[in-house]
CSV table of C-alpha atoms in Angstrom, one decimal:
chain,number,residue,atom,x,y,z
A,1,PRO,CA,28.8,-2.7,30.1
A,2,ALA,CA,27.3,-0.7,33.0
A,3,ASP,CA,25.2,-3.7,34.0
A,4,PHE,CA,28.3,-5.9,33.9
A,5,LEU,CA,30.3,-3.5,36.1
A,6,ASN,CA,27.5,-3.2,38.6
A,7,ALA,CA,27.4,-7.0,38.8
A,8,LEU,CA,31.1,-7.2,39.5
A,9,ARG,CA,30.8,-4.6,42.3
A,10,LEU,CA,27.9,-6.5,43.8
A,11,ASN,CA,29.8,-9.7,43.6
A,12,GLU,CA,32.2,-8.5,46.3
A,13,ARG,CA,29.3,-8.4,48.8
A,14,ASN,CA,26.7,-10.8,47.4
A,15,PRO,CA,27.8,-13.3,44.8
A,16,GLN,CA,24.3,-14.9,44.4
A,17,GLY,CA,22.8,-11.4,43.9
A,18,ALA,CA,25.4,-10.5,41.3
A,19,SER,CA,24.5,-13.6,39.3
A,20,ARG,CA,20.8,-12.8,39.4
A,21,THR,CA,21.5,-9.2,38.4
A,22,LEU,CA,23.8,-10.2,35.5
A,23,PHE,CA,21.3,-12.8,34.2
A,24,SER,CA,18.4,-10.3,34.5
A,25,ALA,CA,20.3,-7.7,32.6
A,26,CYS,CA,21.3,-10.0,29.8
A,27,PHE,CA,17.9,-11.7,29.6
A,28,THR,CA,16.0,-8.4,29.5
A,29,ARG,CA,18.3,-7.0,26.8
A,30,VAL,CA,17.5,-9.9,24.6
A,31,CYS,CA,13.8,-9.6,25.3
A,32,PHE,CA,13.6,-5.9,24.6
A,33,GLY,CA,15.9,-6.3,21.6
A,34,ALA,CA,13.3,-8.6,20.1
A,35,SER,CA,10.5,-6.3,21.2
A,36,TYR,CA,12.3,-3.4,19.5
A,37,GLY,CA,12.4,-5.3,16.2
A,38,PHE,CA,8.7,-5.9,16.4
A,39,VAL,CA,7.9,-2.3,17.3
A,40,SER,CA,10.2,-0.9,14.6
A,41,LEU,CA,7.2,-1.1,12.3
A,42,VAL,CA,5.7,1.9,14.0
A,43,LYS,CA,6.9,5.5,13.6
A,44,THR,CA,10.3,6.6,14.9
A,45,GLN,CA,8.9,9.0,17.5
A,46,ARG,CA,6.6,6.3,18.9
A,47,CYS,CA,9.5,3.9,19.1
A,48,PHE,CA,11.6,6.4,21.1
A,49,LEU,CA,8.9,7.0,23.7
A,50,TYR,CA,8.0,3.3,23.9
A,51,LEU,CA,11.6,2.2,24.5
A,52,LYS,CA,12.3,5.0,27.0
A,53,GLY,CA,9.3,3.7,29.0
A,54,ILE,CA,10.6,0.1,28.7
A,55,HIS,CA,14.0,1.1,30.1
A,56,MET,CA,12.3,2.6,33.2
A,57,ILE,CA,10.2,-0.6,33.7
A,58,GLU,CA,13.4,-2.7,33.3
A,59,ARG,CA,15.1,-0.8,36.1
A,60,PHE,CA,12.1,-1.3,38.3
A,61,PHE,CA,12.0,-5.1,37.7
A,62,THR,CA,15.8,-5.4,38.4
A,63,LEU,CA,15.7,-3.3,41.5
A,64,TYR,CA,12.9,-5.2,43.1
A,65,LYS,CA,14.1,-8.7,41.9
A,66,ILE,CA,10.9,-9.5,40.0
A,67,PRO,CA,11.3,-12.7,38.0
A,68,ALA,CA,12.6,-12.3,34.5
A,69,ALA,CA,9.7,-14.4,33.0
A,70,LEU,CA,7.2,-11.8,34.2
A,71,LEU,CA,9.3,-9.1,32.7
A,72,PHE,CA,9.3,-11.0,29.4
A,73,CYS,CA,5.5,-11.3,29.4
A,74,THR,CA,5.2,-7.6,30.1
A,75,ALA,CA,7.4,-6.7,27.2
A,76,LEU,CA,5.3,-8.8,24.8
A,77,LEU,CA,2.1,-7.3,26.2
A,78,LEU,CA,3.4,-3.7,25.7
A,79,SER,CA,4.8,-4.5,22.2
A,80,GLY,CA,1.2,-5.0,21.0
A,81,CYS,CA,-0.1,-1.7,22.4
A,82,GLY,CA,-0.4,1.6,20.7
A,83,GLY,CA,-0.7,0.3,17.1
A,84,ASN,CA,-4.4,0.2,16.7
A,85,GLY,CA,-5.0,3.8,15.5
A,86,ALA,CA,-5.8,4.2,11.8
A,87,VAL,CA,-3.0,5.7,9.7
A,88,THR,CA,-2.5,6.4,6.0
A,89,ALA,CA,0.4,4.4,4.6
A,90,GLU,CA,1.8,4.7,1.1
A,91,GLU,CA,4.3,3.0,-1.1
A,92,THR,CA,5.4,3.8,-4.6
A,93,LYS,CA,7.2,1.5,-7.1
A,94,LEU,CA,8.2,1.5,-10.8
A,95,VAL,CA,6.6,-1.6,-12.2
A,96,MET,CA,4.8,-2.7,-15.4
A,97,GLY,CA,6.3,0.4,-17.2
A,98,THR,CA,4.5,2.9,-14.9
A,99,VAL,CA,4.7,4.4,-11.4
A,100,ALA,CA,2.4,2.4,-9.1
A,101,ARG,CA,1.3,4.1,-5.9
A,102,LEU,CA,-0.6,2.1,-3.2
A,103,THR,CA,-2.3,3.8,-0.3
A,104,VAL,CA,-3.9,1.9,2.7
A,105,ARG,CA,-5.8,3.2,5.7
A,106,ALA,CA,-5.6,0.8,8.6
A,107,ASP,CA,-3.6,0.3,11.8
A,108,GLU,CA,0.2,0.6,11.2
A,109,ILE,CA,1.0,-3.1,11.1
A,110,THR,CA,-2.0,-4.1,8.9
A,111,SER,CA,-1.4,-1.3,6.4
A,112,GLN,CA,2.3,-2.1,6.0
A,113,ALA,CA,1.4,-5.8,5.4
A,114,ALA,CA,-1.2,-4.7,2.9
A,115,LEU,CA,1.3,-2.6,1.0
A,116,ARG,CA,3.8,-5.4,0.9
A,117,ASP,CA,1.2,-7.8,-0.4
A,118,GLY,CA,-0.1,-5.4,-3.0
A,119,MET,CA,3.4,-4.8,-4.3
A,120,ALA,CA,4.0,-8.5,-4.5
A,121,VAL,CA,0.9,-8.9,-6.7
A,122,LEU,CA,2.2,-6.2,-9.1
A,123,THR,CA,5.6,-7.9,-9.3
A,124,GLN,CA,4.0,-11.4,-9.9
A,125,THR,CA,1.6,-10.0,-12.5
A,126,GLU,CA,4.5,-8.5,-14.4
A,127,GLN,CA,6.5,-11.7,-14.3
A,128,ASP,CA,3.5,-13.8,-15.4
A,129,ALA,CA,2.9,-11.5,-18.4
A,130,ASP,CA,6.5,-12.3,-19.6
A,131,GLY,CA,6.2,-15.9,-18.5
A,132,VAL,CA,7.2,-19.1,-20.3
A,133,ALA,CA,3.6,-20.3,-20.8
A,134,LEU,CA,2.7,-17.5,-23.3
A,135,ALA,CA,6.2,-17.8,-24.9
A,136,ALA,CA,5.6,-21.5,-25.4
A,137,VAL,CA,2.3,-20.9,-27.2
A,138,GLU,CA,3.9,-18.3,-29.4
A,139,ALA,CA,6.8,-20.5,-30.3
A,140,ALA,CA,4.4,-23.2,-31.5
A,141,ALA,CA,2.3,-20.7,-33.5
A,142,GLY,CA,1.3,-22.1,-36.9
A,143,THR,CA,2.3,-25.7,-36.1
A,144,GLY,CA,-1.1,-26.8,-34.9
A,145,GLU,CA,0.4,-28.0,-31.7
A,146,TRP,CA,-1.3,-27.4,-28.3
A,147,ARG,CA,0.6,-26.1,-25.4
A,148,GLU,CA,-0.4,-26.6,-21.8
A,149,ILE,CA,-1.0,-23.4,-19.8
A,150,PRO,CA,-2.0,-22.6,-16.2
A,151,ARG,CA,-5.7,-22.5,-15.3
A,152,THR,CA,-5.5,-18.9,-14.4
A,153,LEU,CA,-4.0,-18.0,-17.8
A,154,TYR,CA,-6.7,-20.1,-19.5
A,155,GLU,CA,-9.4,-18.1,-17.7
A,156,THR,CA,-7.8,-14.8,-18.6
A,157,LEU,CA,-7.5,-15.7,-22.2
A,158,SER,CA,-11.1,-17.0,-22.2
A,159,ARG,CA,-12.4,-13.6,-20.9
A,160,ALA,CA,-10.2,-11.8,-23.5
A,161,GLN,CA,-11.8,-13.8,-26.2
A,162,GLU,CA,-15.2,-12.9,-25.0
A,163,GLY,CA,-14.3,-9.3,-25.0
A,164,ALA,CA,-13.0,-9.6,-28.6
A,165,ARG,CA,-16.2,-11.2,-29.8
A,166,ARG,CA,-18.4,-8.6,-28.1
A,167,SER,CA,-16.4,-5.8,-29.5
A,168,HIS,CA,-16.1,-7.4,-33.0
A,169,GLY,CA,-12.3,-7.4,-32.8
A,170,ALA,CA,-11.8,-3.8,-31.5
A,171,PHE,CA,-10.2,-5.4,-28.6
A,172,ASP,CA,-7.8,-8.3,-29.5
A,173,VAL,CA,-5.3,-10.0,-27.3
A,174,THR,CA,-3.5,-11.5,-30.3
A,175,ALA,CA,-2.4,-8.0,-31.6
A,176,GLY,CA,1.1,-8.4,-30.3
A,177,ALA,CA,2.7,-8.1,-33.7
A,178,LEU,CA,1.1,-4.8,-34.3
A,179,THR,CA,1.9,-3.5,-30.8
A,180,GLU,CA,5.6,-4.4,-31.3
A,181,LEU,CA,5.7,-2.8,-34.7
A,182,TRP,CA,4.3,0.5,-33.4
A,183,GLU,CA,6.5,0.4,-30.3
A,184,ARG,CA,9.5,0.5,-32.7
A,185,ALA,CA,7.9,3.3,-34.7
A,186,ARG,CA,7.4,5.4,-31.6
A,187,ALA,CA,11.0,4.9,-30.6
A,188,GLU,CA,12.1,6.0,-34.1
A,189,LYS,CA,9.4,8.7,-34.3
A,190,LEU,CA,8.7,7.4,-37.8
A,191,PRO,CA,5.5,5.6,-39.0
A,192,PRO,CA,6.1,2.1,-40.4
A,193,SER,CA,5.6,1.4,-44.1
A,194,ALA,CA,2.2,0.2,-45.3
A,195,GLU,CA,3.8,-3.1,-46.2
A,196,ALA,CA,5.1,-3.6,-42.7
A,197,VAL,CA,1.7,-2.8,-41.2
A,198,ALA,CA,0.0,-5.2,-43.6
A,199,ALA,CA,2.5,-8.0,-42.7
A,200,ALA,CA,1.9,-7.4,-38.9
A,201,ARG,CA,-1.9,-7.2,-39.4
A,202,ALA,CA,-1.8,-10.6,-41.1
A,203,CYS,CA,-0.6,-12.1,-37.8
A,204,VAL,CA,-3.5,-10.8,-35.8
A,205,GLY,CA,-6.9,-12.4,-35.3
A,206,TYR,CA,-8.6,-13.5,-32.1
A,207,GLU,CA,-10.5,-16.2,-34.0
A,208,LEU,CA,-7.1,-17.8,-34.6
A,209,LEU,CA,-6.5,-18.3,-30.9
A,210,GLU,CA,-8.0,-21.6,-29.7
A,211,LEU,CA,-8.5,-22.8,-26.2
A,212,ARG,CA,-9.5,-26.2,-24.8
A,213,THR,CA,-9.6,-28.4,-21.7
A,214,ARG,CA,-9.1,-32.2,-21.6
A,215,GLU,CA,-9.0,-34.8,-18.9
A,216,GLU,CA,-5.8,-36.8,-18.2
A,217,ASN,CA,-5.4,-39.2,-15.3
A,218,GLY,CA,-8.3,-37.6,-13.4
A,219,GLN,CA,-6.9,-34.1,-13.8
A,220,THR,CA,-8.0,-31.2,-16.1
A,221,LYS,CA,-5.4,-29.9,-18.5
A,222,TYR,CA,-5.7,-26.4,-20.0
A,223,GLU,CA,-4.3,-25.8,-23.4
A,224,ALA,CA,-4.0,-23.1,-26.1
A,225,ARG,CA,-2.7,-22.7,-29.6
A,226,LEU,CA,-2.2,-20.0,-32.2
A,227,MET,CA,-3.1,-21.1,-35.7
A,228,LYS,CA,-0.9,-18.9,-37.7
A,229,ALA,CA,2.9,-18.5,-37.7
A,230,GLY,CA,4.2,-15.2,-36.3
A,231,MET,CA,1.2,-14.6,-34.1
A,232,GLN,CA,2.0,-12.9,-30.7
A,233,PHE,CA,0.1,-11.9,-27.6
A,234,ASP,CA,-0.4,-8.3,-26.7
A,235,ARG,CA,1.0,-8.7,-23.2
A,236,GLY,CA,0.1,-5.1,-22.1
A,237,ALA,CA,-3.6,-5.4,-23.1
A,238,LEU,CA,-4.8,-6.7,-19.8
A,239,ILE,CA,-1.9,-6.5,-17.4
A,240,LYS,CA,-3.1,-3.5,-15.4
A,241,GLY,CA,-6.6,-4.7,-15.0
A,242,LEU,CA,-5.3,-8.1,-13.9
A,243,ALA,CA,-3.1,-6.5,-11.3
A,244,LEU,CA,-6.0,-4.5,-9.9
A,245,ASP,CA,-8.1,-7.6,-9.6
A,246,GLY,CA,-5.2,-9.4,-7.8
A,247,ILE,CA,-4.7,-6.5,-5.4
A,248,CYS,CA,-8.4,-6.2,-4.7
A,249,SER,CA,-8.7,-9.9,-3.9
A,250,THR,CA,-5.6,-9.9,-1.7
A,251,TRP,CA,-6.8,-6.8,0.3
A,252,GLN,CA,-10.3,-8.1,0.7
A,253,ARG,CA,-9.0,-11.4,2.2
A,254,ALA,CA,-6.9,-9.3,4.6
A,255,GLY,CA,-10.0,-7.3,5.7
A,256,ILE,CA,-8.8,-4.0,4.1
A,257,THR,CA,-11.7,-1.7,3.6
A,258,ASN,CA,-10.1,1.7,2.8
A,259,ALA,CA,-7.4,1.8,0.2
A,260,LEU,CA,-6.4,3.1,-3.2
A,261,ALA,CA,-4.3,1.4,-5.9
A,262,ASP,CA,-3.1,3.9,-8.6
A,263,LEU,CA,-1.3,2.3,-11.6
A,264,GLY,CA,-0.1,5.4,-13.4
A,265,THR,CA,-3.6,7.1,-13.3
A,266,SER,CA,-4.8,5.0,-16.2
A,267,SER,CA,-6.0,2.1,-14.0
A,268,MET,CA,-7.2,2.6,-10.4
A,269,LEU,CA,-8.9,0.7,-7.6
A,270,GLY,CA,-10.7,2.6,-4.9
A,271,MET,CA,-11.9,0.8,-1.8
A,272,GLY,CA,-14.0,2.5,0.9
A,273,VAL,CA,-13.1,6.1,1.8
A,274,ASN,CA,-10.0,8.3,2.2
A,275,GLU,CA,-8.7,10.0,5.3
A,276,ALA,CA,-11.4,12.6,5.3
A,277,GLY,CA,-14.1,9.9,5.3
A,278,GLU,CA,-15.1,10.6,1.7
A,279,PRO,CA,-14.8,8.6,-1.6
A,280,TRP,CA,-11.3,8.8,-3.2
A,281,GLN,CA,-11.3,11.8,-5.5
A,282,ILE,CA,-9.8,11.0,-8.9
A,283,GLY,CA,-8.9,13.6,-11.5
A,284,ILE,CA,-9.5,12.8,-15.1
A,285,ARG,CA,-6.8,14.6,-17.1
A,286,ASN,CA,-7.6,16.8,-20.1
A,287,PRO,CA,-5.7,15.0,-23.0
A,288,ARG,CA,-5.4,18.4,-24.7
A,289,GLY,CA,-4.5,20.4,-21.6
A,290,GLU,CA,-1.5,22.7,-21.6
A,291,ARG,CA,-0.1,21.2,-18.4
A,292,ALA,CA,0.0,17.6,-17.1
A,293,GLY,CA,-2.2,18.7,-14.1
A,294,ASP,CA,-5.1,20.1,-16.2
A,295,MET,CA,-8.2,18.1,-15.2
A,296,ILE,CA,-11.4,18.0,-17.1
A,297,ALA,CA,-13.4,16.1,-14.4
A,298,VAL,CA,-13.1,14.7,-10.9
A,299,LEU,CA,-14.7,11.4,-10.2
A,300,PRO,CA,-15.4,9.9,-6.7
A,301,LEU,CA,-14.2,6.3,-6.5
A,302,SER,CA,-15.5,4.0,-3.7
A,303,ASP,CA,-15.5,0.2,-4.1
A,304,GLU,CA,-15.0,0.8,-7.8
A,305,VAL,CA,-12.4,0.4,-10.5
A,306,LEU,CA,-11.4,3.0,-13.1
A,307,SER,CA,-9.7,2.5,-16.5
A,308,VAL,CA,-8.7,5.4,-18.8
A,309,SER,CA,-7.5,4.9,-22.4
A,310,GLY,CA,-6.1,8.0,-24.1
A,311,ASP,CA,-3.8,9.2,-26.8
A,312,ASP,CA,-1.9,11.8,-24.7
A,313,GLU,CA,0.9,9.8,-23.3
A,314,ARG,CA,2.5,7.2,-25.6
A,315,TYR,CA,2.5,8.9,-29.0
A,316,PHE,CA,4.7,10.8,-31.5
A,317,MET,CA,3.9,13.5,-34.0
A,318,TYR,CA,4.8,13.1,-37.7
A,319,GLU,CA,3.9,15.6,-40.4
A,320,GLY,CA,1.3,17.1,-38.1
A,321,ARG,CA,-0.5,13.8,-37.3
A,322,ARG,CA,-0.6,12.1,-33.9
A,323,TYR,CA,0.4,8.5,-33.9
A,324,HIS,CA,-0.6,6.9,-30.5
A,325,HIS,CA,-0.4,3.5,-29.0
A,326,LEU,CA,-4.1,2.5,-29.2
A,327,ILE,CA,-4.0,0.4,-32.3
A,328,ASP,CA,-7.1,-0.7,-34.1
A,329,PRO,CA,-6.4,-4.5,-34.7
A,330,ARG,CA,-8.8,-4.5,-37.6
A,331,THR,CA,-6.8,-1.9,-39.6
A,332,GLY,CA,-3.3,-2.0,-38.1
A,333,TYR,CA,-3.2,1.7,-37.5
A,334,PRO,CA,-3.8,3.9,-34.5
A,335,ALA,CA,-7.6,4.3,-34.0
A,336,ASP,CA,-9.0,7.5,-35.5
A,337,THR,CA,-12.6,7.8,-34.3
A,338,GLY,CA,-12.7,11.4,-33.0
A,339,LEU,CA,-11.9,10.4,-29.4
A,340,SER,CA,-8.9,11.4,-27.4
A,341,SER,CA,-9.8,9.7,-24.1
A,342,VAL,CA,-12.3,7.2,-22.7
A,343,ALA,CA,-12.8,6.7,-18.9
A,344,VAL,CA,-14.7,3.8,-17.6
A,345,THR,CA,-15.7,3.1,-14.0
A,346,LEU,CA,-17.3,-0.1,-12.7
A,347,PRO,CA,-18.5,-1.1,-9.2
A,348,LEU,CA,-16.6,-4.0,-7.7
A,349,ALA,CA,-20.0,-5.8,-7.3
A,350,ALA,CA,-21.3,-4.9,-10.8
A,351,GLU,CA,-24.6,-6.2,-11.8
A,352,TYR,CA,-25.2,-7.5,-15.4
A,353,ALA,CA,-21.6,-8.8,-15.5
A,354,ALA,CA,-22.2,-12.6,-15.1
A,355,GLY,CA,-18.9,-14.5,-15.3
A,356,TRP,CA,-16.8,-11.4,-14.5
A,357,GLU,CA,-17.1,-11.5,-10.7
A,358,GLY,CA,-13.8,-10.6,-9.2
A,359,ASN,CA,-12.5,-9.4,-12.6
A,360,MET,CA,-13.9,-5.8,-12.8
A,361,GLY,CA,-10.4,-4.4,-13.4
A,362,MET,CA,-9.9,-6.6,-16.5
A,363,LEU,CA,-13.4,-5.8,-17.8
A,364,SER,CA,-12.9,-2.0,-17.4
A,365,ASP,CA,-9.6,-2.3,-19.2
A,366,MET,CA,-11.2,-4.0,-22.1
A,367,LEU,CA,-14.2,-1.7,-22.3
A,368,SER,CA,-12.1,1.5,-22.3
A,369,THR,CA,-9.8,0.2,-25.0
A,370,ALA,CA,-12.7,-1.2,-27.2
A,371,VAL,CA,-14.8,2.0,-26.8
A,372,PHE,CA,-11.8,4.2,-27.8
A,373,VAL,CA,-11.2,2.0,-30.9
A,374,LEU,CA,-14.9,1.8,-31.8
A,375,GLY,CA,-15.7,5.4,-31.4
A,376,ALA,CA,-18.6,7.1,-29.5
A,377,GLU,CA,-21.6,5.7,-31.4
A,378,GLU,CA,-20.5,2.0,-31.7
A,379,GLY,CA,-18.9,2.2,-28.2
A,380,ARG,CA,-22.3,3.1,-26.7
A,381,LYS,CA,-23.8,0.0,-28.2
A,382,LEU,CA,-21.1,-2.1,-26.6
A,383,LEU,CA,-21.7,-0.4,-23.2
A,384,ALA,CA,-25.5,-1.2,-23.4
A,385,ASP,CA,-24.7,-4.7,-22.1
A,386,VAL,CA,-23.0,-3.2,-19.0
A,387,PRO,CA,-25.5,-0.6,-17.6
A,388,SER,CA,-23.6,-0.3,-14.3
A,389,ALA,CA,-20.6,1.3,-16.1
A,390,LEU,CA,-20.0,5.1,-15.9
A,391,VAL,CA,-18.2,6.3,-19.1
A,392,ILE,CA,-16.8,9.7,-20.0
A,393,LEU,CA,-15.9,10.3,-23.6
A,394,ILE,CA,-13.6,13.2,-24.5
A,395,GLY,CA,-13.2,14.4,-28.1
A,396,THR,CA,-10.0,15.3,-29.9
A,397,ASP,CA,-10.7,19.0,-29.0
A,398,GLY,CA,-10.4,18.1,-25.3
A,399,LYS,CA,-14.1,18.6,-24.6
A,400,VAL,CA,-16.4,16.1,-23.1
A,401,ILE,CA,-18.8,14.7,-25.7
A,402,GLY,CA,-20.8,12.3,-23.7
A,403,GLU,CA,-21.3,10.4,-20.5
């Protein structure tokens, strides 16, 4: 309004000058409005100082009748300045049944984009786990019919089958019927009957999941089938590891070098260093600690993934016994091997992991679960094939029993 009134007053003396002034005022307001939208990504205080300076420059350009096009170029140039300093940006979201926290160290604009992309990966991974492809395979269970699945799902199930074979069934992606049974038991705080466990156990068996590829019209088709009626996938078996792998790939493509993805402290990805220039410091909780913040160890995490399987979160007590969510697919009951927690870390560029490149999150997930179910002695035999893994075993008394 002030610019418009000034133009009216000037019109009485110089109509042509009034037109130029009014055009310049309107044009610069549009330019700087767009610039403000771009700069709004930076912190509020920085925006205030920036826009105050822009206002002074605008008055200078108008006063000396400098062409508006030059003013527009100046606005664009200034809008790209001041955002190159590294900052630590964070975002938290409830997803996949846990609180996910992403932290990125980069310039403001890059870090915000990385947070957005990371959260998109989490959302998509959760949607895929509940997707129609798995449901279609389950619906045809026991019929002998094949169902087409996406290539990425085929690769995930193929790796899950390899993990099942190597662990002799201690990890089994077909344990969905058991998982569902014990989820209901946990809600009711009452163990299921032996008959119910036996019925669910009969619908579990990785050897009854078959995968194949075939060629059709010059294209490769990926298919799967479950050979027994009532079989279900355990959708939570790999979801966090898959999410970490997706985030890692996305951030690496974007050139992110320093970041942390924390999926409820049970699955983590650490890239580069923290704000202090040191590896990310990750506390391993004591599963028998009196408080949630009681830590039994602190691990540095740099270009590594971490997976923790423990009996201290999703459980209920019944007649003095702890019934947790880590079910042994071979027995149908919560694993009872003298362990209360297993932590596994793997470097992103792990050696002796042929075929698992870019899938360290999934591998660490499988290893921590399988070792917990197998117990310390058999678990060490499984880990012998992955010498780059660092493993911490914690007994039911809350003490470390081996690394």
